Tab-separated table of C-alpha atoms and ligand atoms in Angstrom:
chain	number	residue	atom	x	y	z
A	184	MET	CA	0.094	22.923	2.183
A	185	THR	CA	-0.633	24.848	5.356
A	186	THR	CA	-3.897	25.956	6.866
A	187	HIS	CA	-4.470	29.273	8.501
A	188	ARG	CA	-4.919	28.046	12.018
A	189	PRO	CA	-3.128	25.290	13.897
A	190	PHE	CA	-5.087	22.049	13.869
A	191	ALA	CA	-5.036	18.680	15.578
A	192	ALA	CA	-6.278	15.430	14.084
A	193	VAL	CA	-8.290	12.977	16.159
A	194	ILE	CA	-8.543	9.597	14.481
A	195	LEU	CA	-11.197	7.228	15.789
A	196	ALA	CA	-10.227	3.582	15.771
A	197	ALA	CA	-11.780	2.050	18.864
A	198	GLY	CA	-14.445	0.066	17.066
A	199	LYS	CA	-14.100	-3.690	17.512
A	200	GLY	CA	-13.698	-4.476	13.829
A	201	THR	CA	-15.548	-7.741	14.449
A	202	ARG	CA	-16.433	-8.297	10.827
A	203	MET	CA	-12.781	-8.392	9.787
A	204	LYS	CA	-12.451	-11.664	11.747
A	205	SER	CA	-8.814	-10.821	12.360
A	206	ASP	CA	-6.205	-10.831	15.105
A	207	VAL	CA	-4.693	-7.799	13.402
A	208	HIS	CA	-6.133	-4.424	14.375
A	209	LYS	CA	-8.441	-3.262	11.616
A	210	VAL	CA	-6.558	-0.031	10.914
A	211	LEU	CA	-3.340	-1.991	10.361
A	212	HIS	CA	-4.725	-3.933	7.436
A	213	PRO	CA	-2.889	-2.743	4.345
A	214	ILE	CA	-4.041	-0.840	1.306
A	215	ALA	CA	-1.398	-0.952	-1.438
A	216	GLY	CA	1.011	-2.498	1.046
A	217	ARG	CA	0.658	0.162	3.722
A	218	ALA	CA	-1.492	0.162	6.860
A	219	MET	CA	-4.777	2.049	6.432
A	220	LEU	CA	-3.924	4.156	9.455
A	221	ASP	CA	-0.581	5.077	7.940
A	222	HIS	CA	-2.243	6.288	4.730
A	223	LEU	CA	-4.375	8.580	6.805
A	224	LEU	CA	-1.545	9.783	9.056
A	225	GLY	CA	0.558	10.433	5.967
A	226	VAL	CA	-2.083	12.693	4.443
A	227	VAL	CA	-2.615	14.465	7.771
A	228	ASP	CA	1.141	15.006	8.109
A	229	GLY	CA	1.176	16.702	4.734
A	230	LEU	CA	-1.054	19.405	6.199
A	231	GLY	CA	1.252	20.140	9.129
A	232	PRO	CA	-0.843	19.196	12.166
A	233	SER	CA	0.020	20.363	15.684
A	234	LYS	CA	-1.070	17.056	17.191
A	235	LYS	CA	-2.302	13.662	16.114
A	236	ILE	CA	-4.334	11.547	18.505
A	237	VAL	CA	-5.457	8.030	17.654
A	238	VAL	CA	-8.296	6.659	19.804
A	239	VAL	CA	-8.190	2.881	20.150
A	240	GLY	CA	-10.091	0.300	22.159
A	241	SER	CA	-8.227	-2.972	22.399
A	242	GLY	CA	-4.997	-3.560	20.515
A	243	ARG	CA	-3.205	-0.436	21.670
A	244	GLU	CA	0.119	-2.276	21.568
A	245	GLN	CA	-0.445	-3.130	17.905
A	246	VAL	CA	-0.915	0.439	16.710
A	247	GLU	CA	1.501	2.162	19.053
A	248	ARG	CA	4.664	1.618	17.029
A	249	LEU	CA	3.164	3.116	13.895
A	250	VAL	CA	1.649	6.063	15.723
A	251	ASP	CA	4.891	6.712	17.643
A	252	ALA	CA	6.876	6.632	14.419
A	253	ARG	CA	4.704	9.427	13.140
A	254	ALA	CA	4.982	11.358	16.399
A	255	GLY	CA	1.326	10.862	17.251
A	256	GLU	CA	-0.258	9.747	20.477
A	257	VAL	CA	-2.500	6.799	21.255
A	258	VAL	CA	-5.322	7.136	23.758
A	259	VAL	CA	-7.588	4.347	24.903
A	260	GLN	CA	-11.364	4.351	24.993
A	261	GLU	CA	-11.952	1.522	27.434
A	262	GLN	CA	-15.599	1.037	26.532
A	263	GLN	CA	-17.020	1.840	23.124
A	264	LEU	CA	-19.850	4.093	24.181
A	265	GLY	CA	-20.159	5.892	20.873
A	266	THR	CA	-18.381	8.285	18.549
A	267	ALA	CA	-18.920	11.358	20.760
A	268	HIS	CA	-17.481	9.506	23.720
A	269	ALA	CA	-14.552	8.383	21.584
A	270	VAL	CA	-13.630	11.951	20.620
A	271	GLN	CA	-13.910	12.997	24.261
A	272	GLN	CA	-11.123	10.548	25.114
A	273	ALA	CA	-8.703	12.746	23.161
A	274	GLU	CA	-9.354	15.839	25.262
A	275	ALA	CA	-6.728	15.186	27.929
A	276	ALA	CA	-4.087	14.308	25.353
A	277	LEU	CA	-4.833	17.533	23.492
A	278	GLY	CA	-3.949	19.299	26.722
A	279	GLY	CA	-5.805	22.554	26.238
A	280	PHE	CA	-4.960	22.817	22.527
A	281	ASP	CA	-7.039	25.706	21.261
A	282	GLY	CA	-6.850	25.367	17.483
A	283	ASP	CA	-9.103	23.436	15.124
A	284	VAL	CA	-9.805	19.733	15.435
A	285	LEU	CA	-10.217	17.419	12.484
A	286	ILE	CA	-12.100	14.234	13.313
A	287	LEU	CA	-11.260	11.291	11.053
A	288	TYR	CA	-11.992	7.563	11.063
A	289	GLY	CA	-9.094	5.097	11.042
A	290	ASP	CA	-11.088	2.784	8.800
A	291	THR	CA	-11.778	5.448	6.164
A	292	PRO	CA	-8.320	5.736	4.647
A	293	LEU	CA	-8.889	7.295	1.227
A	294	VAL	CA	-9.595	10.836	2.394
A	295	GLU	CA	-7.593	13.285	0.334
A	296	ALA	CA	-5.558	16.203	1.639
A	297	GLU	CA	-7.753	18.540	-0.367
A	298	THR	CA	-10.863	17.412	1.501
A	299	MET	CA	-9.187	17.844	4.874
A	300	ALA	CA	-7.962	21.293	3.841
A	301	ASN	CA	-11.480	22.174	2.643
A	302	MET	CA	-12.924	21.152	6.006
A	303	LEU	CA	-10.525	23.458	7.828
A	304	ALA	CA	-11.004	26.277	5.358
A	305	ARG	CA	-14.785	26.018	5.629
A	306	LEU	CA	-14.557	26.075	9.426
A	307	ASN	CA	-12.651	29.331	9.206
A	308	ALA	CA	-14.853	30.990	6.606
A	309	PRO	CA	-16.302	34.379	7.666
A	310	ASP	CA	-19.609	32.829	8.832
A	311	SER	CA	-17.676	30.697	11.395
A	312	PRO	CA	-19.812	27.566	11.508
A	313	ALA	CA	-19.682	25.597	14.754
A	314	VAL	CA	-19.184	22.264	13.013
A	315	VAL	CA	-18.230	21.297	9.475
A	316	VAL	CA	-19.506	17.846	8.515
A	317	VAL	CA	-18.418	15.924	5.444
A	318	GLY	CA	-21.409	14.466	3.662
A	319	PHE	CA	-21.586	12.174	0.652
A	320	ARG	CA	-24.210	10.552	-1.554
A	321	PRO	CA	-23.423	6.852	-1.925
A	322	SER	CA	-25.258	4.839	-4.570
A	323	ASP	CA	-26.742	2.807	-1.711
A	324	PRO	CA	-27.164	4.928	1.439
A	325	MET	CA	-27.739	1.793	3.532
A	326	ALA	CA	-27.616	2.402	7.275
A	327	TYR	CA	-25.521	5.568	7.218
A	328	GLY	CA	-26.606	8.475	9.357
A	329	ARG	CA	-28.523	11.053	7.317
A	330	ILE	CA	-27.925	14.791	7.025
A	331	LEU	CA	-30.916	17.075	6.577
A	332	ALA	CA	-29.527	20.252	5.133
A	333	ARG	CA	-30.676	23.388	3.332
A	334	ASP	CA	-29.443	24.219	-0.151
A	335	ASP	CA	-26.798	26.556	1.278
A	336	GLY	CA	-25.326	23.679	3.287
A	337	THR	CA	-26.750	24.681	6.655
A	338	ILE	CA	-27.548	21.505	8.583
A	339	GLU	CA	-31.001	21.303	10.121
A	340	LYS	CA	-30.666	17.879	11.604
A	341	MET	CA	-28.445	14.831	11.690
A	342	VAL	CA	-30.101	11.551	12.414
A	343	GLU	CA	-28.830	8.006	12.775
A	344	PHE	CA	-30.510	5.430	10.559
A	345	LYS	CA	-31.801	3.558	13.607
A	346	ASP	CA	-33.520	6.688	14.883
A	347	ALA	CA	-34.724	8.046	11.528
A	348	THR	CA	-38.277	8.229	10.220
A	349	GLU	CA	-39.115	6.819	6.786
A	350	GLU	CA	-38.996	10.336	5.405
A	351	GLU	CA	-35.565	10.970	6.893
A	352	ARG	CA	-34.291	7.644	5.597
A	353	ALA	CA	-35.299	8.731	2.099
A	354	VAL	CA	-32.695	11.519	2.235
A	355	ASP	CA	-29.616	10.508	0.250
A	356	LEU	CA	-27.101	12.867	1.864
A	357	CYS	CA	-25.169	10.693	4.312
A	358	ASN	CA	-22.863	11.425	7.186
A	359	SER	CA	-19.310	10.267	6.480
A	360	GLY	CA	-18.504	10.817	10.155
A	361	LEU	CA	-15.689	13.256	9.336
A	362	MET	CA	-16.030	16.602	11.047
A	363	ALA	CA	-14.123	19.722	11.960
A	364	ALA	CA	-14.730	22.073	14.869
A	365	ARG	CA	-12.741	24.430	17.045
A	366	ALA	CA	-11.365	22.579	20.083
A	367	GLU	CA	-13.148	24.783	22.598
A	368	ASP	CA	-16.534	24.431	20.808
A	369	LEU	CA	-16.034	20.732	20.309
A	370	PHE	CA	-15.323	19.726	23.875
A	371	ARG	CA	-17.946	22.067	25.279
A	372	LEU	CA	-20.576	20.532	22.996
A	373	LEU	CA	-19.381	16.967	23.609
A	374	GLY	CA	-19.931	17.503	27.324
A	375	GLN	CA	-23.626	17.995	26.608
A	376	VAL	CA	-24.181	14.907	24.438
A	377	GLY	CA	-26.476	12.287	25.968
A	378	ASN	CA	-27.243	8.713	24.974
A	379	ASP	CA	-31.022	8.674	24.878
A	380	ASN	CA	-31.378	7.132	21.424
A	381	ALA	CA	-32.015	3.856	19.636
A	382	ALA	CA	-28.453	2.623	20.155
A	383	GLY	CA	-27.966	3.971	23.666
A	384	GLU	CA	-24.721	5.542	22.414
A	385	TYR	CA	-23.165	8.972	22.622
A	386	TYR	CA	-23.532	10.160	19.042
A	387	LEU	CA	-20.984	12.606	17.681
A	388	PRO	CA	-23.486	14.087	15.183
A	389	ASP	CA	-25.524	15.345	18.164
A	390	ILE	CA	-23.053	18.210	18.570
A	391	VAL	CA	-24.603	19.770	15.473
A	392	MET	CA	-28.061	20.005	17.098
A	393	LEU	CA	-26.553	21.146	20.394
A	394	ALA	CA	-24.727	23.954	18.601
A	395	ALA	CA	-27.943	24.935	16.813
A	396	ARG	CA	-29.744	25.151	20.129
A	397	ALA	CA	-27.093	27.662	21.215
A	398	GLY	CA	-27.697	29.658	18.036
A	399	ARG	CA	-24.651	28.382	16.065
A	400	ARG	CA	-25.094	26.958	12.625
A	401	SER	CA	-23.205	23.963	11.249
A	402	VAL	CA	-22.593	23.168	7.616
A	403	VAL	CA	-22.056	20.200	5.360
A	404	ILE	CA	-19.477	19.988	2.602
A	405	GLU	CA	-19.742	17.138	0.137
A	406	ALA	CA	-17.080	14.668	-0.877
A	407	GLN	CA	-16.999	11.942	-3.511
A	408	PRO	CA	-18.414	8.624	-2.289
A	409	TRP	CA	-15.221	6.701	-3.142
A	410	GLU	CA	-13.263	8.957	-0.818
A	411	MET	CA	-15.549	8.150	2.092
A	412	ALA	CA	-15.471	4.394	1.528
A	413	GLY	CA	-14.950	2.651	4.858
A	414	VAL	CA	-13.562	-0.764	5.715
A	415	ASN	CA	-15.588	-3.046	7.957
A	416	SER	CA	-14.948	-6.386	6.297
A	417	ARG	CA	-12.404	-8.075	4.064
A	418	ALA	CA	-14.732	-7.490	1.132
A	419	GLU	CA	-14.731	-3.751	1.835
A	420	LEU	CA	-10.955	-3.868	2.253
A	421	ALA	CA	-10.751	-5.234	-1.286
A	422	LEU	CA	-13.130	-2.529	-2.535
A	423	VAL	CA	-11.041	0.230	-0.995
A	424	GLU	CA	-7.903	-1.370	-2.449
A	425	ALA	CA	-9.608	-1.376	-5.840
A	426	VAL	CA	-10.463	2.317	-5.551
A	427	TRP	CA	-6.897	3.126	-4.565
A	428	GLN	CA	-5.502	1.084	-7.462
A	429	ARG	CA	-7.856	2.644	-9.988
A	430	ARG	CA	-6.756	6.113	-8.985
A	431	ARG	CA	-3.069	5.165	-8.977
A	432	ARG	CA	-3.350	3.683	-12.468
A	433	LEU	CA	-4.985	6.840	-13.758
A	434	LYS	CA	-2.225	8.892	-12.193
A	435	ALA	CA	0.476	6.695	-13.765
A	436	MET	CA	-1.096	7.125	-17.194
A	437	ALA	CA	-1.539	10.861	-16.659
A	438	ASP	CA	2.169	10.989	-15.780
A	439	GLY	CA	3.126	9.380	-19.081
A	440	VAL	CA	3.228	5.651	-18.371
A	441	THR	CA	1.571	3.247	-20.823
A	442	LEU	CA	-0.449	0.597	-19.056
A	443	VAL	CA	-1.553	-1.867	-21.706
A	444	ALA	CA	-4.242	-3.391	-19.468
A	445	PRO	CA	-4.542	-0.976	-16.525
A	446	ASP	CA	-6.918	-3.106	-14.470
A	447	THR	CA	-4.335	-5.859	-14.215
A	448	VAL	CA	-1.458	-3.765	-12.888
A	449	TRP	CA	-1.070	-3.494	-9.102
A	450	PHE	CA	0.896	-0.646	-7.624
A	451	ALA	CA	2.263	-0.263	-4.108
A	452	HIS	CA	1.769	2.900	-2.075
A	453	ASP	CA	5.285	4.118	-2.905
A	454	THR	CA	5.875	2.958	-6.479
A	455	GLU	CA	7.809	5.527	-8.508
A	456	ILE	CA	7.703	5.150	-12.257
A	457	GLY	CA	9.060	7.456	-14.934
A	458	ARG	CA	7.793	8.717	-18.271
A	459	ASP	CA	7.498	6.563	-21.333
A	460	CYS	CA	7.604	3.372	-19.352
A	461	VAL	CA	5.441	0.580	-20.694
A	462	VAL	CA	3.852	-1.852	-18.293
A	463	GLU	CA	2.345	-4.916	-19.895
A	464	PRO	CA	-0.584	-6.864	-18.401
A	465	ASN	CA	-0.513	-8.597	-15.029
A	466	VAL	CA	2.388	-6.865	-13.369
A	467	VAL	CA	2.544	-6.545	-9.572
A	468	PHE	CA	4.630	-3.934	-7.786
A	469	GLY	CA	5.443	-4.559	-4.132
A	470	PRO	CA	6.810	-1.782	-1.939
A	471	GLY	CA	10.055	0.096	-2.567
A	472	VAL	CA	10.140	0.178	-6.359
A	473	ARG	CA	11.765	3.024	-8.309
A	474	ILE	CA	11.688	2.959	-12.063
A	475	ALA	CA	13.393	5.543	-14.289
A	476	ASP	CA	12.150	6.679	-17.716
A	477	GLY	CA	11.693	4.466	-20.740
A	478	VAL	CA	11.634	1.132	-18.946
A	479	THR	CA	9.555	-1.766	-20.257
A	480	ILE	CA	8.050	-4.155	-17.750
A	481	ARG	CA	6.693	-7.132	-19.633
A	482	ALA	CA	3.746	-9.268	-18.663
A	483	PHE	CA	3.496	-11.282	-15.436
A	484	SER	CA	6.443	-9.734	-13.651
A	485	HIS	CA	6.564	-9.343	-9.856
A	486	ILE	CA	8.736	-6.487	-8.661
A	487	GLU	CA	9.513	-5.267	-5.153
A	488	GLY	CA	12.292	-3.267	-3.517
A	489	ALA	CA	13.962	-2.729	-6.876
A	490	ASP	CA	15.649	0.179	-8.621
A	491	ILE	CA	15.447	0.071	-12.397
A	492	ALA	CA	17.422	2.466	-14.584
A	493	THR	CA	16.483	4.052	-17.909
A	494	GLY	CA	15.767	1.833	-20.859
A	495	ALA	CA	15.942	-1.462	-18.979
A	496	GLU	CA	13.694	-4.342	-20.006
A	497	ILE	CA	12.174	-6.612	-17.424
A	498	GLY	CA	10.230	-9.809	-18.002
A	499	PRO	CA	8.009	-11.368	-19.098
A	500	TYR	CA	7.739	-13.486	-15.947
A	501	ALA	CA	10.607	-11.806	-14.103
A	502	ARG	CA	10.877	-11.557	-10.354
A	503	LEU	CA	12.825	-8.677	-8.838
A	504	ARG	CA	13.221	-8.818	-5.090
A	505	PRO	CA	14.513	-6.285	-2.566
A	506	GLY	CA	17.921	-4.897	-3.388
A	507	ALA	CA	17.699	-5.552	-7.115
A	508	GLU	CA	19.441	-2.721	-8.975
A	509	ILE	CA	18.988	-3.002	-12.691
A	510	GLY	CA	21.288	-0.772	-14.732
A	511	GLU	CA	20.615	1.294	-17.811
A	512	LYS	CA	19.426	-0.787	-20.764
A	513	ALA	CA	20.016	-4.009	-18.832
A	514	LYS	CA	17.739	-6.964	-19.514
A	515	VAL	CA	16.157	-9.381	-17.105
A	516	GLY	CA	14.174	-11.975	-18.992
A	517	ASN	CA	11.706	-14.760	-18.334
A	518	PHE	CA	11.922	-16.809	-15.151
A	519	VAL	CA	14.843	-14.817	-13.834
A	520	GLU	CA	14.914	-13.910	-10.149
A	521	VAL	CA	17.178	-11.111	-8.945
A	522	LYS	CA	17.692	-10.405	-5.230
A	523	LYS	CA	20.112	-7.953	-3.622
A	524	ALA	CA	22.105	-7.791	-6.791
A	525	ARG	CA	23.287	-5.140	-9.195
A	526	LEU	CA	23.221	-5.588	-12.942
A	527	GLY	CA	25.477	-3.071	-14.659
A	528	LYS	CA	24.646	-1.090	-17.747
A	529	GLY	CA	23.577	-3.305	-20.623
A	530	ALA	CA	24.057	-6.549	-18.667
A	531	LYS	CA	21.731	-9.375	-19.631
A	532	ALA	CA	20.189	-12.270	-17.791
A	533	ASN	CA	17.594	-13.367	-20.248
A	534	HIS	CA	16.450	-16.794	-19.172
A	535	LEU	CA	15.871	-18.998	-16.144
A	536	SER	CA	18.387	-17.676	-13.629
A	537	TYR	CA	18.789	-16.877	-9.947
A	538	ILE	CA	21.055	-13.927	-9.242
A	539	GLY	CA	21.336	-13.166	-5.538
A	540	ASP	CA	23.921	-11.249	-3.481
A	541	ALA	CA	25.735	-10.469	-6.686
A	542	ASP	CA	27.395	-7.688	-8.584
A	543	VAL	CA	27.267	-8.086	-12.336
A	544	GLY	CA	29.431	-5.745	-14.399
A	545	ALA	CA	28.323	-3.751	-17.414
A	546	ALA	CA	27.555	-5.712	-20.574
A	547	ALA	CA	28.083	-9.072	-18.899
A	548	ASN	CA	25.972	-11.896	-20.305
A	549	ILE	CA	24.472	-14.417	-17.943
A	550	GLY	CA	23.519	-17.574	-19.806
A	551	ALA	CA	20.283	-19.468	-19.378
A	552	GLY	CA	20.019	-21.431	-16.174
A	553	THR	CA	22.880	-19.704	-14.354
A	554	ILE	CA	22.554	-19.857	-10.583
A	555	THR	CA	24.486	-17.921	-7.978
A	556	CYS	CA	24.747	-20.402	-5.112
A	557	ASN	CA	24.751	-17.755	-2.420
A	558	TYR	CA	23.666	-19.722	0.639
A	559	ASP	CA	25.132	-22.691	2.459
A	560	GLY	CA	22.252	-23.060	4.857
A	561	PHE	CA	23.920	-20.764	7.383
A	562	PHE	CA	25.399	-17.701	5.701
A	563	LYS	CA	25.043	-15.754	2.490
A	564	TYR	CA	28.042	-15.048	0.247
A	565	PRO	CA	28.652	-12.646	-2.639
A	566	THR	CA	29.289	-13.339	-6.295
A	567	LYS	CA	31.114	-10.843	-8.472
A	568	ILE	CA	30.977	-10.978	-12.232
A	569	GLY	CA	33.244	-8.599	-14.113
A	570	GLU	CA	32.343	-6.305	-16.983
A	571	GLY	CA	31.846	-8.037	-20.276
A	572	ALA	CA	32.083	-11.523	-18.760
A	573	PHE	CA	30.178	-14.337	-20.460
A	574	ILE	CA	28.698	-17.004	-18.230
A	575	GLY	CA	27.753	-20.118	-20.186
A	576	SER	CA	24.367	-21.721	-19.738
A	577	ASN	CA	23.599	-23.809	-16.711
A	578	THR	CA	26.516	-22.553	-14.659
A	579	ALA	CA	26.526	-22.783	-10.884
A	580	LEU	CA	28.600	-19.994	-9.334
A	581	VAL	CA	29.399	-21.178	-5.830
A	582	ALA	CA	29.837	-18.044	-3.716
A	583	PRO	CA	31.950	-16.415	-2.541
A	584	VAL	CA	33.413	-16.277	-6.008
A	585	THR	CA	34.609	-13.745	-8.550
A	586	VAL	CA	34.591	-14.039	-12.310
A	587	GLY	CA	36.995	-11.543	-13.858
A	588	LYS	CA	36.450	-8.933	-16.527
A	589	ASN	CA	35.730	-10.328	-19.999
A	590	ALA	CA	36.224	-13.870	-18.739
A	591	ILE	CA	34.270	-16.743	-20.251
A	592	VAL	CA	32.816	-19.599	-18.241
A	593	GLY	CA	31.981	-22.749	-20.197
A	594	ALA	CA	28.398	-23.983	-20.101
A	595	GLY	CA	27.494	-26.422	-17.373
A	596	SER	CA	30.363	-25.371	-15.100
A	597	VAL	CA	30.304	-25.494	-11.330
A	598	VAL	CA	32.597	-22.600	-10.502
A	599	THR	CA	34.097	-22.780	-7.032
A	600	ARG	CA	37.282	-20.799	-7.549
A	601	ASP	CA	37.828	-17.265	-8.840
A	602	VAL	CA	38.266	-16.831	-12.579
A	603	SER	CA	40.866	-14.319	-13.814
A	604	ASP	CA	40.165	-11.459	-16.176
A	605	GLU	CA	40.046	-12.514	-19.832
A	606	ALA	CA	40.406	-16.241	-18.928
A	607	LEU	CA	38.276	-19.234	-19.941
A	608	ALA	CA	37.112	-21.438	-17.088
A	609	VAL	CA	35.516	-24.793	-17.697
A	610	ALA	CA	34.550	-26.806	-14.655
A	611	ARG	CA	32.593	-29.865	-15.680
A	612	GLY	CA	33.121	-33.524	-16.510
A	613	LYS	CA	35.258	-33.970	-19.645
A	614	GLN	CA	33.456	-35.333	-22.689
A	615	GLU	CA	34.682	-38.744	-23.794
A	616	GLU	CA	33.975	-40.425	-27.102
A	617	ARG	CA	34.034	-44.197	-27.875
A	618	PRO	CA	33.663	-44.733	-31.598
A	619	GLY	CA	31.040	-47.325	-32.582
A	620	TRP	CA	30.085	-48.007	-28.991
A	621	ALA	CA	26.396	-47.246	-29.446
A	622	ALA	CA	25.987	-49.637	-32.394
A	623	ARG	CA	27.783	-52.456	-30.531
A	624	PHE	CA	25.670	-51.892	-27.466
A	625	ARG	CA	22.428	-52.058	-29.428
A	626	SER	CA	23.241	-55.309	-31.261
A	627	MET	CA	24.418	-56.957	-28.052
A	628	MET	CA	21.209	-56.036	-26.229
A	629	ALA	CA	18.989	-57.070	-29.147
A	630	ALA	CA	20.667	-60.499	-29.232
A	631	LYS	CA	20.162	-60.925	-25.492
A	632	LYS	CA	16.477	-60.135	-25.786
A	633	LYS	CA	15.957	-62.610	-28.610
A	634	ALA	CA	17.682	-65.408	-26.669
A	635	GLY	CA	15.742	-64.647	-23.473
B	62	UD1	C1	-21.085	6.438	12.229
B	62	UD1	C2	-21.982	7.659	12.315
B	62	UD1	C3	-22.949	7.675	11.142
B	62	UD1	C4	-22.145	7.665	9.853
B	62	UD1	C5	-21.158	6.500	9.826
B	62	UD1	C6	-20.232	6.630	8.659
B	62	UD1	C7	-22.355	8.170	14.670
B	62	UD1	C8	-23.234	8.021	15.812
B	62	UD1	N1	-22.745	7.600	13.550
B	62	UD1	O1	-21.918	5.315	12.324
B	62	UD1	O2	-23.757	8.804	11.165
B	62	UD1	O3	-23.012	7.592	8.740
B	62	UD1	O4	-20.352	6.474	11.014
B	62	UD1	O5	-19.418	5.484	8.565
B	62	UD1	O6	-21.329	8.814	14.757
B	62	UD1	N2	-15.655	4.419	17.147
B	62	UD1	C9	-14.910	4.569	18.284
B	62	UD1	N3	-15.514	4.420	19.498
B	62	UD1	C10	-16.835	4.146	19.614
B	62	UD1	C11	-17.586	3.999	18.445
B	62	UD1	C12	-16.974	4.155	17.237
B	62	UD1	O7	-13.715	4.838	18.218
B	62	UD1	O8	-17.299	4.051	20.742
B	62	UD1	C13	-15.007	4.599	15.847
B	62	UD1	C14	-14.933	3.341	15.005
B	62	UD1	O9	-13.718	2.656	15.213
B	62	UD1	C15	-15.032	3.894	13.589
B	62	UD1	C16	-15.875	5.138	13.746
B	62	UD1	O10	-15.761	5.517	15.100
B	62	UD1	O11	-13.759	4.267	13.087
B	62	UD1	C17	-17.325	4.922	13.377
B	62	UD1	O12	-17.863	3.923	14.184
B	62	UD1	P1	-18.994	2.943	13.684
B	62	UD1	O13	-19.370	2.067	14.796
B	62	UD1	O14	-18.620	2.337	12.406
B	62	UD1	O15	-20.178	4.010	13.455
B	62	UD1	P2	-21.454	3.800	12.597
B	62	UD1	O16	-22.476	3.189	13.436
B	62	UD1	O17	-21.112	3.173	11.338
B	63	MG	MG1	-19.331	2.132	10.446
């Protein structure tokens, strides 16, 4: 998606975030496993910005790596003197940029590309408004700033809750804080903003009244309340997460995935899942999961960093960790953990196993309770299991070790040496039998007890 004129994004994130009660910068708290700020930068990037400036107060060093990685720039607002003052801090970094400026909040991460594109498009409509403001009508308008606008969207006044009359407070159209303006208009207007108000702050919304005084009209466009949901506390973080998850679940279902109990499935920001997959209740996806078509994920499975091929069956109660590659029609059953391991086509590990740093050939069968002993407390070692091999229950495979193609390992073995193709390996104590021993033992003990 491209807009007609070059634009820069200015993301405000200098607020103290006190209510988070956190040592982590507010905008780094994750939604669906990804920092709020990164969600926002990702959407902005999709629109092809010329520049991205993030305005922070304290904690510059925390956000810098993320912003650098996305080729943005961090600027510092030493004192939090208000939203207008915050935007002003970006002026030098914009270095005479003369396109459009999109003003976003780092703690309002759900804004969609479409809304941002609409803001820019509205700014460049034939009537050339000075400022485009995104308004919304929350179910509880609380202490949001209010927008007094005509039916055609022309803004007559913007007023902060603290400064508003009862009548103004009764207006339900609220200021989301998101705005768009041409750079030259914006910084000229910002230079005129004062702080003679209830909060003693430099209010960004004041640019709308300043533009009006110079004969320029500003307009409001409305967005859905969920999109404008901000994060000021852990409770609001959870609410925003819930909104994100609800939308992701709907998208999964629209894309042809059956979610048996949608509210209990948790996606990560980057989960990929194909058509005709079925996800049973209480499944959690961490980051880095790719699932092909026709896969069944059964209840209570936890999956991250895994690649799952067509027709595989996972769970119930399976745990796939980073580097798990599950082949076509393979099966990973209950209480099986797979880490950095490949299961070939049709391979099965159905019960109670740990498979780590391993390569399991096609159609191999891993018996219940099999453990790859991959770690000696210092290093990790690989296990290789050939195609069609059969590993008996309760086997410990002490890595590094290789079990050959079509080999069979007897149950209860501790395998420390390689097993050849087609061979049987049994590595456990030999079974002895003493005929009649149990009966003799019992009568001897019974006699002893009687005597005693
Ligand atoms: C602001 C708006 C209000 C709107 C509300 C929406 C103003 C004056 N008020 O109020 O109309 O309804 O957002 O959530 O704009 N920030 C800085 N530096 C500062 C102050 C704020 O970077 O000096 C950043 C914050 O980190 C945050 C955003 O600006 O991302 C909004 O700041 P906040 O203090 O939450 O503003 P509100 O008082 O809620
Ligand atoms: Mg706020």
